[in-house]
C-alpha atoms as an extended CHARMM CRD file, in Angstrom:
* protein
*
       231  EXT
         1         1  MET       CA             -5.6090000000      -62.8330000000      -45.1250000000  PROA      1               0.0000000000
         2         2  THR       CA             -8.2920000000      -61.5440000000      -47.4210000000  PROA      2               0.0000000000
         3         3  ARG       CA             -8.2350000000      -57.7420000000      -47.6080000000  PROA      3               0.0000000000
         4         4  PRO       CA            -11.6250000000      -56.0700000000      -47.1980000000  PROA      4               0.0000000000
         5         5  PRO       CA            -13.0260000000      -54.3270000000      -50.1740000000  PROA      5               0.0000000000
         6         6  PRO       CA            -12.1470000000      -50.5910000000      -50.5460000000  PROA      6               0.0000000000
         7         7  SER       CA            -15.5580000000      -49.5120000000      -49.3410000000  PROA      7               0.0000000000
         8         8  ALA       CA            -15.0410000000      -51.4230000000      -46.0850000000  PROA      8               0.0000000000
         9         9  ARG       CA            -11.5560000000      -49.9230000000      -45.5140000000  PROA      9               0.0000000000
        10        10  THR       CA            -12.9200000000      -46.4200000000      -46.0780000000  PROA      10              0.0000000000
        11        11  SER       CA            -15.6680000000      -46.9950000000      -43.5540000000  PROA      11              0.0000000000
        12        12  THR       CA            -13.1370000000      -48.2880000000      -40.9950000000  PROA      12              0.0000000000
        13        13  LEU       CA            -10.8650000000      -45.2660000000      -41.4560000000  PROA      13              0.0000000000
        14        14  ARG       CA            -13.7840000000      -42.9200000000      -41.1770000000  PROA      14              0.0000000000
        15        15  PHE       CA            -14.7210000000      -44.5940000000      -37.9140000000  PROA      15              0.0000000000
        16        16  ARG       CA            -11.1790000000      -44.6430000000      -36.4110000000  PROA      16              0.0000000000
        17        17  LYS       CA            -10.2670000000      -41.0120000000      -37.2060000000  PROA      17              0.0000000000
        18        18  PRO       CA            -12.9250000000      -39.3330000000      -35.0350000000  PROA      18              0.0000000000
        19        19  LEU       CA            -12.3040000000      -41.9540000000      -32.3600000000  PROA      19              0.0000000000
        20        20  VAL       CA             -8.5850000000      -41.1370000000      -32.2080000000  PROA      20              0.0000000000
        21        21  ILE       CA             -9.2130000000      -37.3860000000      -32.2340000000  PROA      21              0.0000000000
        22        22  GLY       CA            -11.7350000000      -37.8350000000      -29.4660000000  PROA      22              0.0000000000
        23        23  LEU       CA             -9.3310000000      -39.8570000000      -27.3280000000  PROA      23              0.0000000000
        24        24  VAL       CA             -6.5780000000      -37.2600000000      -27.7890000000  PROA      24              0.0000000000
        25        25  ALA       CA             -8.9320000000      -34.4870000000      -26.7680000000  PROA      25              0.0000000000
        26        26  VAL       CA            -10.0370000000      -36.3990000000      -23.6720000000  PROA      26              0.0000000000
        27        27  LEU       CA             -6.4300000000      -37.1270000000      -22.6520000000  PROA      27              0.0000000000
        28        28  ALA       CA             -5.4660000000      -33.4960000000      -23.1310000000  PROA      28              0.0000000000
        29        29  ALA       CA             -8.3710000000      -32.3560000000      -20.9930000000  PROA      29              0.0000000000
        30        30  ILE       CA             -7.3670000000      -34.7770000000      -18.2280000000  PROA      30              0.0000000000
        31        31  VAL       CA             -3.7560000000      -33.6000000000      -18.2670000000  PROA      31              0.0000000000
        32        32  VAL       CA             -4.7950000000      -29.9470000000      -18.0760000000  PROA      32              0.0000000000
        33        33  ALA       CA             -7.2480000000      -30.6780000000      -15.2750000000  PROA      33              0.0000000000
        34        34  LEU       CA             -4.5240000000      -32.4270000000      -13.2750000000  PROA      34              0.0000000000
        35        35  GLY       CA             -2.1840000000      -29.4620000000      -13.7420000000  PROA      35              0.0000000000
        36        36  HSD       CA              0.6650000000      -31.3550000000      -15.3500000000  PROA      36              0.0000000000
        37        37  PRO       CA              3.8670000000      -29.3080000000      -14.7020000000  PROA      37              0.0000000000
        38        38  LEU       CA              4.8930000000      -29.4820000000      -18.3470000000  PROA      38              0.0000000000
        39        39  LEU       CA              1.7630000000      -27.5960000000      -19.3470000000  PROA      39              0.0000000000
        40        40  LYS       CA              2.0060000000      -24.9190000000      -16.6330000000  PROA      40              0.0000000000
        41        41  ALA       CA              3.1230000000      -21.5650000000      -17.9430000000  PROA      41              0.0000000000
        42        42  SER       CA              5.6890000000      -19.6470000000      -15.9070000000  PROA      42              0.0000000000
        43        43  PRO       CA              3.8730000000      -16.7400000000      -14.2320000000  PROA      43              0.0000000000
        44        44  THR       CA              4.9130000000      -13.3130000000      -15.4180000000  PROA      44              0.0000000000
        45        45  PRO       CA              4.8620000000      -10.7850000000      -12.5250000000  PROA      45              0.0000000000
        46        46  SER       CA              2.9590000000       -7.6180000000      -13.1910000000  PROA      46              0.0000000000
        47        47  SER       CA              4.8150000000       -4.3430000000      -13.0910000000  PROA      47              0.0000000000
        48        48  ASP       CA              3.3630000000       -3.3940000000       -9.7000000000  PROA      48              0.0000000000
        49        49  SER       CA              4.0540000000       -6.6830000000       -7.9230000000  PROA      49              0.0000000000
        50        50  ALA       CA              7.4910000000       -7.7370000000       -9.1160000000  PROA      50              0.0000000000
        51        51  ALA       CA             10.0940000000       -7.8970000000       -6.3620000000  PROA      51              0.0000000000
        52        52  THR       CA             13.7000000000       -8.8990000000       -6.1080000000  PROA      52              0.0000000000
        53        53  PRO       CA             14.0360000000      -12.2820000000       -4.3400000000  PROA      53              0.0000000000
        54        54  GLY       CA             14.3800000000      -11.7810000000       -0.6120000000  PROA      54              0.0000000000
        55        55  GLN       CA             12.9160000000       -8.2790000000       -0.6890000000  PROA      55              0.0000000000
        56        56  ASP       CA              9.5050000000       -7.0760000000        0.3770000000  PROA      56              0.0000000000
        57        57  SER       CA              7.2960000000       -6.5690000000       -2.6600000000  PROA      57              0.0000000000
        58        58  SER       CA              5.4330000000       -3.6530000000       -1.0830000000  PROA      58              0.0000000000
        59        59  PRO       CA              6.1520000000       -0.3170000000       -2.7780000000  PROA      59              0.0000000000
        60        60  LEU       CA              9.1030000000        1.5340000000       -1.3050000000  PROA      60              0.0000000000
        61        61  LEU       CA              8.4560000000        4.9780000000        0.0860000000  PROA      61              0.0000000000
        62        62  PRO       CA             11.0770000000        7.6710000000       -0.4100000000  PROA      62              0.0000000000
        63        63  ALA       CA             13.2900000000        8.3360000000        2.5780000000  PROA      63              0.0000000000
        64        64  PRO       CA             11.9200000000       11.2570000000        4.5940000000  PROA      64              0.0000000000
        65        65  SER       CA             13.6990000000       14.5240000000        4.1520000000  PROA      65              0.0000000000
        66        66  LEU       CA             15.5330000000       16.2340000000        6.9760000000  PROA      66              0.0000000000
        67        67  SER       CA             12.5100000000       18.4830000000        7.4740000000  PROA      67              0.0000000000
        68        68  ASP       CA             10.3640000000       15.4120000000        8.2180000000  PROA      68              0.0000000000
        69        69  ARG       CA             12.6130000000       13.6780000000       10.6810000000  PROA      69              0.0000000000
        70        70  PRO       CA             14.3780000000       15.1410000000       13.6890000000  PROA      70              0.0000000000
        71        71  PRO       CA             17.7160000000       13.6770000000       14.7040000000  PROA      71              0.0000000000
        72        72  SER       CA             17.4640000000       10.6690000000       16.9930000000  PROA      72              0.0000000000
        73        73  HSD       CA             18.3930000000       13.0480000000       19.8050000000  PROA      73              0.0000000000
        74        74  ALA       CA             18.9180000000       16.7650000000       20.1310000000  PROA      74              0.0000000000
        75        75  PRO       CA             22.2250000000       17.8750000000       18.5500000000  PROA      75              0.0000000000
        76        76  HSD       CA             23.4510000000       19.4200000000       21.7990000000  PROA      76              0.0000000000
        77        77  ARG       CA             23.7170000000       15.9890000000       23.4400000000  PROA      77              0.0000000000
        78        78  GLU       CA             26.5760000000       15.1120000000       21.1120000000  PROA      78              0.0000000000
        79        79  SER       CA             29.0730000000       17.7240000000       22.1700000000  PROA      79              0.0000000000
        80        80  ARG       CA             30.5470000000       18.5610000000       25.5490000000  PROA      80              0.0000000000
        81        81  GLY       CA             34.2430000000       19.1450000000       24.9750000000  PROA      81              0.0000000000
        82        82  ALA       CA             35.8900000000       21.3210000000       27.6270000000  PROA      82              0.0000000000
        83        83  LEU       CA             32.5380000000       22.7150000000       28.7360000000  PROA      83              0.0000000000
        84        84  ASP       CA             31.1280000000       21.5740000000       32.0550000000  PROA      84              0.0000000000
        85        85  GLU       CA             28.0200000000       21.8410000000       34.2310000000  PROA      85              0.0000000000
        86        86  THR       CA             28.6550000000       25.5100000000       34.9640000000  PROA      86              0.0000000000
        87        87  ASP       CA             28.0320000000       26.1420000000       31.2470000000  PROA      87              0.0000000000
        88        88  GLY       CA             24.7880000000       24.1910000000       31.2750000000  PROA      88              0.0000000000
        89        89  VAL       CA             26.0480000000       20.7320000000       30.3750000000  PROA      89              0.0000000000
        90        90  VAL       CA             23.5530000000       18.2980000000       31.9230000000  PROA      90              0.0000000000
        91        91  PRO       CA             24.7700000000       15.1510000000       33.6890000000  PROA      91              0.0000000000
        92        92  ASP       CA             23.0890000000       11.9470000000       32.5790000000  PROA      92              0.0000000000
        93        93  GLY       CA             19.8780000000       11.1960000000       34.4220000000  PROA      93              0.0000000000
        94        94  ALA       CA             19.2420000000       14.7310000000       35.6920000000  PROA      94              0.0000000000
        95        95  THR       CA             15.6000000000       15.6430000000       36.2000000000  PROA      95              0.0000000000
        96        96  VAL       CA             13.7270000000       18.9190000000       36.4130000000  PROA      96              0.0000000000
        97        97  LEU       CA             13.7620000000       18.5010000000       40.2020000000  PROA      97              0.0000000000
        98        98  ASP       CA             17.5770000000       18.6800000000       40.5040000000  PROA      98              0.0000000000
        99        99  ASP       CA             18.4540000000       22.0490000000       42.0710000000  PROA      99              0.0000000000
       100       100  ALA       CA             22.1680000000       21.1980000000       42.0670000000  PROA      100             0.0000000000
       101       101  VAL       CA             22.2840000000       21.1750000000       38.2490000000  PROA      101             0.0000000000
       102       102  PRO       CA             22.8350000000       24.7310000000       36.8810000000  PROA      102             0.0000000000
       103       103  ALA       CA             21.0140000000       23.8920000000       33.6300000000  PROA      103             0.0000000000
       104       104  VAL       CA             17.9110000000       23.3180000000       35.7630000000  PROA      104             0.0000000000
       105       105  ALA       CA             18.4430000000       25.8010000000       38.5870000000  PROA      105             0.0000000000
       106       106  ASN       CA             19.1080000000       28.6960000000       36.1690000000  PROA      106             0.0000000000
       107       107  LEU       CA             15.8660000000       28.2810000000       34.2630000000  PROA      107             0.0000000000
       108       108  ASP       CA             13.3110000000       31.0710000000       34.4370000000  PROA      108             0.0000000000
       109       109  ALA       CA             11.5470000000       30.7310000000       37.8050000000  PROA      109             0.0000000000
       110       110  GLU       CA              8.0170000000       30.5190000000       36.3280000000  PROA      110             0.0000000000
       111       111  LEU       CA              9.0760000000       27.9600000000       33.7540000000  PROA      111             0.0000000000
       112       112  LEU       CA             10.7770000000       25.8590000000       36.3960000000  PROA      112             0.0000000000
       113       113  ASP       CA              7.7490000000       26.0230000000       38.6760000000  PROA      113             0.0000000000
       114       114  ALA       CA              5.4460000000       24.8870000000       35.8550000000  PROA      114             0.0000000000
       115       115  LEU       CA              7.8180000000       22.0710000000       34.9460000000  PROA      115             0.0000000000
       116       116  ARG       CA              7.9610000000       20.7970000000       38.4950000000  PROA      116             0.0000000000
       117       117  ARG       CA              4.2140000000       20.8810000000       38.9400000000  PROA      117             0.0000000000
       118       118  ALA       CA              3.7960000000       18.9490000000       35.6990000000  PROA      118             0.0000000000
       119       119  ALA       CA              6.5710000000       16.5200000000       36.6680000000  PROA      119             0.0000000000
       120       120  ARG       CA              4.9220000000       15.6890000000       39.9800000000  PROA      120             0.0000000000
       121       121  ASP       CA              1.5840000000       15.0100000000       38.2820000000  PROA      121             0.0000000000
       122       122  ALA       CA              3.2580000000       12.9640000000       35.5510000000  PROA      122             0.0000000000
       123       123  ALA       CA              4.9850000000       10.8550000000       38.1950000000  PROA      123             0.0000000000
       124       124  ALA       CA              1.5530000000        9.6450000000       39.2870000000  PROA      124             0.0000000000
       125       125  ASP       CA              1.2570000000        8.1810000000       35.7740000000  PROA      125             0.0000000000
       126       126  GLY       CA              4.6750000000        6.5760000000       36.0780000000  PROA      126             0.0000000000
       127       127  VAL       CA              6.3780000000        9.1690000000       33.8640000000  PROA      127             0.0000000000
       128       128  THR       CA              9.6720000000       10.8740000000       34.7770000000  PROA      128             0.0000000000
       129       129  PHE       CA             10.8630000000       14.1210000000       33.1780000000  PROA      129             0.0000000000
       130       130  THR       CA             14.5480000000       13.9530000000       32.3160000000  PROA      130             0.0000000000
       131       131  ALA       CA             16.2140000000       17.3030000000       31.6480000000  PROA      131             0.0000000000
       132       132  ASN       CA             18.2810000000       16.7920000000       28.4980000000  PROA      132             0.0000000000
       133       133  SER       CA             19.0760000000       20.4900000000       28.3360000000  PROA      133             0.0000000000
       134       134  GLY       CA             17.9100000000       23.6810000000       29.9720000000  PROA      134             0.0000000000
       135       135  TRP       CA             19.7740000000       26.9050000000       30.6070000000  PROA      135             0.0000000000
       136       136  ARG       CA             23.0400000000       27.1970000000       28.6560000000  PROA      136             0.0000000000
       137       137  SER       CA             25.8760000000       29.6820000000       28.7290000000  PROA      137             0.0000000000
       138       138  ALA       CA             26.5700000000       31.7480000000       25.6050000000  PROA      138             0.0000000000
       139       139  ALA       CA             29.8530000000       29.8500000000       25.2060000000  PROA      139             0.0000000000
       140       140  TYR       CA             28.0450000000       26.5350000000       25.2500000000  PROA      140             0.0000000000
       141       141  GLN       CA             25.4960000000       27.7570000000       22.7020000000  PROA      141             0.0000000000
       142       142  LYS       CA             28.2500000000       28.9890000000       20.3730000000  PROA      142             0.0000000000
       143       143  GLU       CA             29.9640000000       25.6250000000       20.5590000000  PROA      143             0.0000000000
       144       144  LEU       CA             26.7170000000       23.8320000000       19.7920000000  PROA      144             0.0000000000
       145       145  LEU       CA             26.1210000000       26.0640000000       16.7900000000  PROA      145             0.0000000000
       146       146  ARG       CA             29.6530000000       25.5090000000       15.5080000000  PROA      146             0.0000000000
       147       147  LYS       CA             29.2120000000       21.7450000000       15.6690000000  PROA      147             0.0000000000
       148       148  ALA       CA             25.7340000000       21.9440000000       14.1350000000  PROA      148             0.0000000000
       149       149  VAL       CA             27.1480000000       23.8550000000       11.1640000000  PROA      149             0.0000000000
       150       150  ALA       CA             29.7930000000       21.1640000000       10.7470000000  PROA      150             0.0000000000
       151       151  GLN       CA             27.1350000000       18.4450000000       10.8590000000  PROA      151             0.0000000000
       152       152  TYR       CA             24.1650000000       20.0400000000        9.0940000000  PROA      152             0.0000000000
       153       153  GLY       CA             25.7510000000       22.7830000000        7.0020000000  PROA      153             0.0000000000
       154       154  SER       CA             23.1740000000       25.2840000000        5.7860000000  PROA      154             0.0000000000
       155       155  GLU       CA             20.4670000000       23.3880000000        7.7110000000  PROA      155             0.0000000000
       156       156  ALA       CA             22.0810000000       24.1120000000       11.0960000000  PROA      156             0.0000000000
       157       157  ALA       CA             19.7320000000       27.0000000000       11.8770000000  PROA      157             0.0000000000
       158       158  ARG       CA             16.8460000000       24.5460000000       11.8660000000  PROA      158             0.0000000000
       159       159  TRP       CA             18.2660000000       22.8740000000       14.9540000000  PROA      159             0.0000000000
       160       160  VAL       CA             20.5100000000       25.2850000000       16.8610000000  PROA      160             0.0000000000
       161       161  ALA       CA             20.0200000000       29.0270000000       17.4140000000  PROA      161             0.0000000000
       162       162  THR       CA             22.6900000000       31.6380000000       17.9150000000  PROA      162             0.0000000000
       163       163  ALA       CA             23.8200000000       32.6500000000       21.3920000000  PROA      163             0.0000000000
       164       164  THR       CA             21.9330000000       35.9510000000       21.0810000000  PROA      164             0.0000000000
       165       165  THR       CA             18.6090000000       34.4210000000       20.0180000000  PROA      165             0.0000000000
       166       166  SER       CA             18.4760000000       31.0680000000       21.8140000000  PROA      166             0.0000000000
       167       167  PRO       CA             15.7930000000       30.8130000000       24.5200000000  PROA      167             0.0000000000
       168       168  HSD       CA             18.0850000000       28.3330000000       26.2610000000  PROA      168             0.0000000000
       169       169  VAL       CA             20.6700000000       31.0500000000       26.9200000000  PROA      169             0.0000000000
       170       170  SER       CA             17.9840000000       33.2330000000       28.4870000000  PROA      170             0.0000000000
       171       171  GLY       CA             16.7060000000       30.2780000000       30.5370000000  PROA      171             0.0000000000
       172       172  ASP       CA             13.3310000000       30.2330000000       28.7860000000  PROA      172             0.0000000000
       173       173  ALA       CA             13.4430000000       26.7540000000       27.2330000000  PROA      173             0.0000000000
       174       174  VAL       CA             13.9850000000       23.1900000000       28.3090000000  PROA      174             0.0000000000
       175       175  ASP       CA             14.5520000000       19.9760000000       26.3640000000  PROA      175             0.0000000000
       176       176  ILE       CA             12.7080000000       17.0620000000       27.9490000000  PROA      176             0.0000000000
       177       177  GLY       CA             13.1130000000       13.3000000000       27.5960000000  PROA      177             0.0000000000
       178       178  PRO       CA             12.4180000000       10.4560000000       27.2310000000  PROA      178             0.0000000000
       179       179  ASP       CA              9.6620000000        9.9450000000       24.6480000000  PROA      179             0.0000000000
       180       180  ARG       CA              7.0670000000        9.0290000000       27.2800000000  PROA      180             0.0000000000
       181       181  ALA       CA              7.6730000000       12.3760000000       28.9690000000  PROA      181             0.0000000000
       182       182  THR       CA              7.4220000000       14.3940000000       25.7620000000  PROA      182             0.0000000000
       183       183  ASP       CA              4.2510000000       12.5220000000       24.8360000000  PROA      183             0.0000000000
       184       184  TRP       CA              2.7810000000       13.2600000000       28.2570000000  PROA      184             0.0000000000
       185       185  LEU       CA              3.6580000000       16.9450000000       27.9960000000  PROA      185             0.0000000000
       186       186  SER       CA              2.3250000000       17.1800000000       24.4570000000  PROA      186             0.0000000000
       187       187  GLU       CA             -1.0230000000       15.9540000000       25.7670000000  PROA      187             0.0000000000
       188       188  HSD       CA             -1.1930000000       17.6800000000       29.1490000000  PROA      188             0.0000000000
       189       189  GLY       CA              1.3830000000       20.4620000000       29.0470000000  PROA      189             0.0000000000
       190       190  SER       CA             -0.9740000000       23.2880000000       28.0820000000  PROA      190             0.0000000000
       191       191  ALA       CA             -2.6880000000       22.9690000000       31.4710000000  PROA      191             0.0000000000
       192       192  TYR       CA              0.6190000000       24.0860000000       33.0260000000  PROA      192             0.0000000000
       193       193  GLY       CA              1.4400000000       26.6120000000       30.3160000000  PROA      193             0.0000000000
       194       194  LEU       CA              4.0790000000       24.2900000000       28.8420000000  PROA      194             0.0000000000
       195       195  CYS       CA              4.0470000000       24.1870000000       25.0520000000  PROA      195             0.0000000000
       196       196  ARG       CA              5.9540000000       22.6520000000       22.2040000000  PROA      196             0.0000000000
       197       197  ILE       CA              7.1890000000       25.4590000000       19.9800000000  PROA      197             0.0000000000
       198       198  TYR       CA              8.7390000000       23.6790000000       16.9950000000  PROA      198             0.0000000000
       199       199  ARG       CA              7.2840000000       20.7680000000       15.0640000000  PROA      199             0.0000000000
       200       200  ASN       CA             10.7410000000       19.3500000000       14.3460000000  PROA      200             0.0000000000
       201       201  GLU       CA             11.7680000000       19.4020000000       18.0290000000  PROA      201             0.0000000000
       202       202  PRO       CA              9.2970000000       17.3320000000       20.0650000000  PROA      202             0.0000000000
       203       203  TRP       CA             11.5800000000       17.6410000000       23.1110000000  PROA      203             0.0000000000
       204       204  HSD       CA             11.6620000000       21.4840000000       23.2460000000  PROA      204             0.0000000000
       205       205  PHE       CA              9.1820000000       23.1950000000       25.6030000000  PROA      205             0.0000000000
       206       206  GLU       CA              8.6780000000       26.7920000000       26.6460000000  PROA      206             0.0000000000
       207       207  LEU       CA              6.2710000000       28.5890000000       28.9610000000  PROA      207             0.0000000000
       208       208  ARG       CA              3.1640000000       30.2470000000       27.5060000000  PROA      208             0.0000000000
       209       209  THR       CA              1.2320000000       31.4980000000       30.5150000000  PROA      209             0.0000000000
       210       210  ASP       CA             -2.0980000000       31.8660000000       28.6850000000  PROA      210             0.0000000000
       211       211  ALA       CA             -2.0450000000       28.3230000000       27.2810000000  PROA      211             0.0000000000
       212       212  ALA       CA             -4.2030000000       26.9900000000       30.1040000000  PROA      212             0.0000000000
       213       213  ASP       CA             -7.0710000000       29.1760000000       28.8630000000  PROA      213             0.0000000000
       214       214  ARG       CA             -6.3610000000       29.4490000000       25.1440000000  PROA      214             0.0000000000
       215       215  GLY       CA             -4.3180000000       26.3600000000       24.4140000000  PROA      215             0.0000000000
       216       216  CYS       CA             -0.8030000000       26.3130000000       23.0560000000  PROA      216             0.0000000000
       217       217  PRO       CA             -0.0750000000       28.4850000000       20.0350000000  PROA      217             0.0000000000
       218       218  ARG       CA              0.3980000000       26.9480000000       16.6230000000  PROA      218             0.0000000000
       219       219  MET       CA              3.8550000000       25.4300000000       16.2900000000  PROA      219             0.0000000000
       220       220  TYR       CA              6.4970000000       26.7040000000       13.9120000000  PROA      220             0.0000000000
       221       221  ALA       CA              7.8520000000       24.1420000000       11.4700000000  PROA      221             0.0000000000
       222       222  ASP       CA             11.3400000000       24.7700000000       12.8760000000  PROA      222             0.0000000000
       223       223  PRO       CA             13.3090000000       27.6390000000       14.4830000000  PROA      223             0.0000000000
       224       224  THR       CA             13.9480000000       29.3380000000       11.1390000000  PROA      224             0.0000000000
       225       225  GLN       CA             10.2250000000       30.1940000000       11.0450000000  PROA      225             0.0000000000
       226       226  ASP       CA             10.3250000000       31.7750000000       14.5110000000  PROA      226             0.0000000000
       227       227  PRO       CA             10.5320000000       35.6030000000       14.2780000000  PROA      227             0.0000000000
       228       228  ARG       CA             12.6560000000       35.6510000000       17.4590000000  PROA      228             0.0000000000
       229       229  MET       CA             15.4420000000       33.8600000000       15.5930000000  PROA      229             0.0000000000
       230       230  ARG       CA             15.7200000000       36.6890000000       13.0520000000  PROA      230             0.0000000000
       231       231  GLN       CA             16.7490000000       39.4080000000       15.4650000000  PROA      231             0.0000000000
């Protein structure tokens, strides 16, 4: 075969080089457009979205402190020991209408009357007031405080008062359940003079006779802020 003269070969090479470069560029563009897996870069999670596999990637909030969360139930429901109903221990399912239960019957007469009026009106809304605790003997209160100290240590005073300062011992406080009842009382209780006293105890209600006209007083954060507990 006769080889072309050098000038012809140079022209051919000059023609083929841009053609090859052009074809490579076109092929590369097609591959990228099709999202070929070999050309996909592994995504790098940003610092605010990275999550461990199987975990929610939403930011984790710190666990609430004891001051922000009351126990799942009042501490006194955990301990009965040798104490009985004559000390104020409440049988399961007792309501504020149960005269045979000393914890209810020994409440202050005005408080009990207000509770029963509220309970009857709440019943029309399908809400029942369970008495989780009411009047307590001094012995019962001392036992509750002893167990609270064992459970909460230096925080015990935020949940259980002494026998000399507790409004339960004097018959001036009641602990209501379940949540539907406490919600109902929180909304309507002032009309009957029934008020929540402590923010950390949504179940604890006392009588404030002027609440119907003035509304319930501002709540204390917990019993340690109540001047009555410092006597």
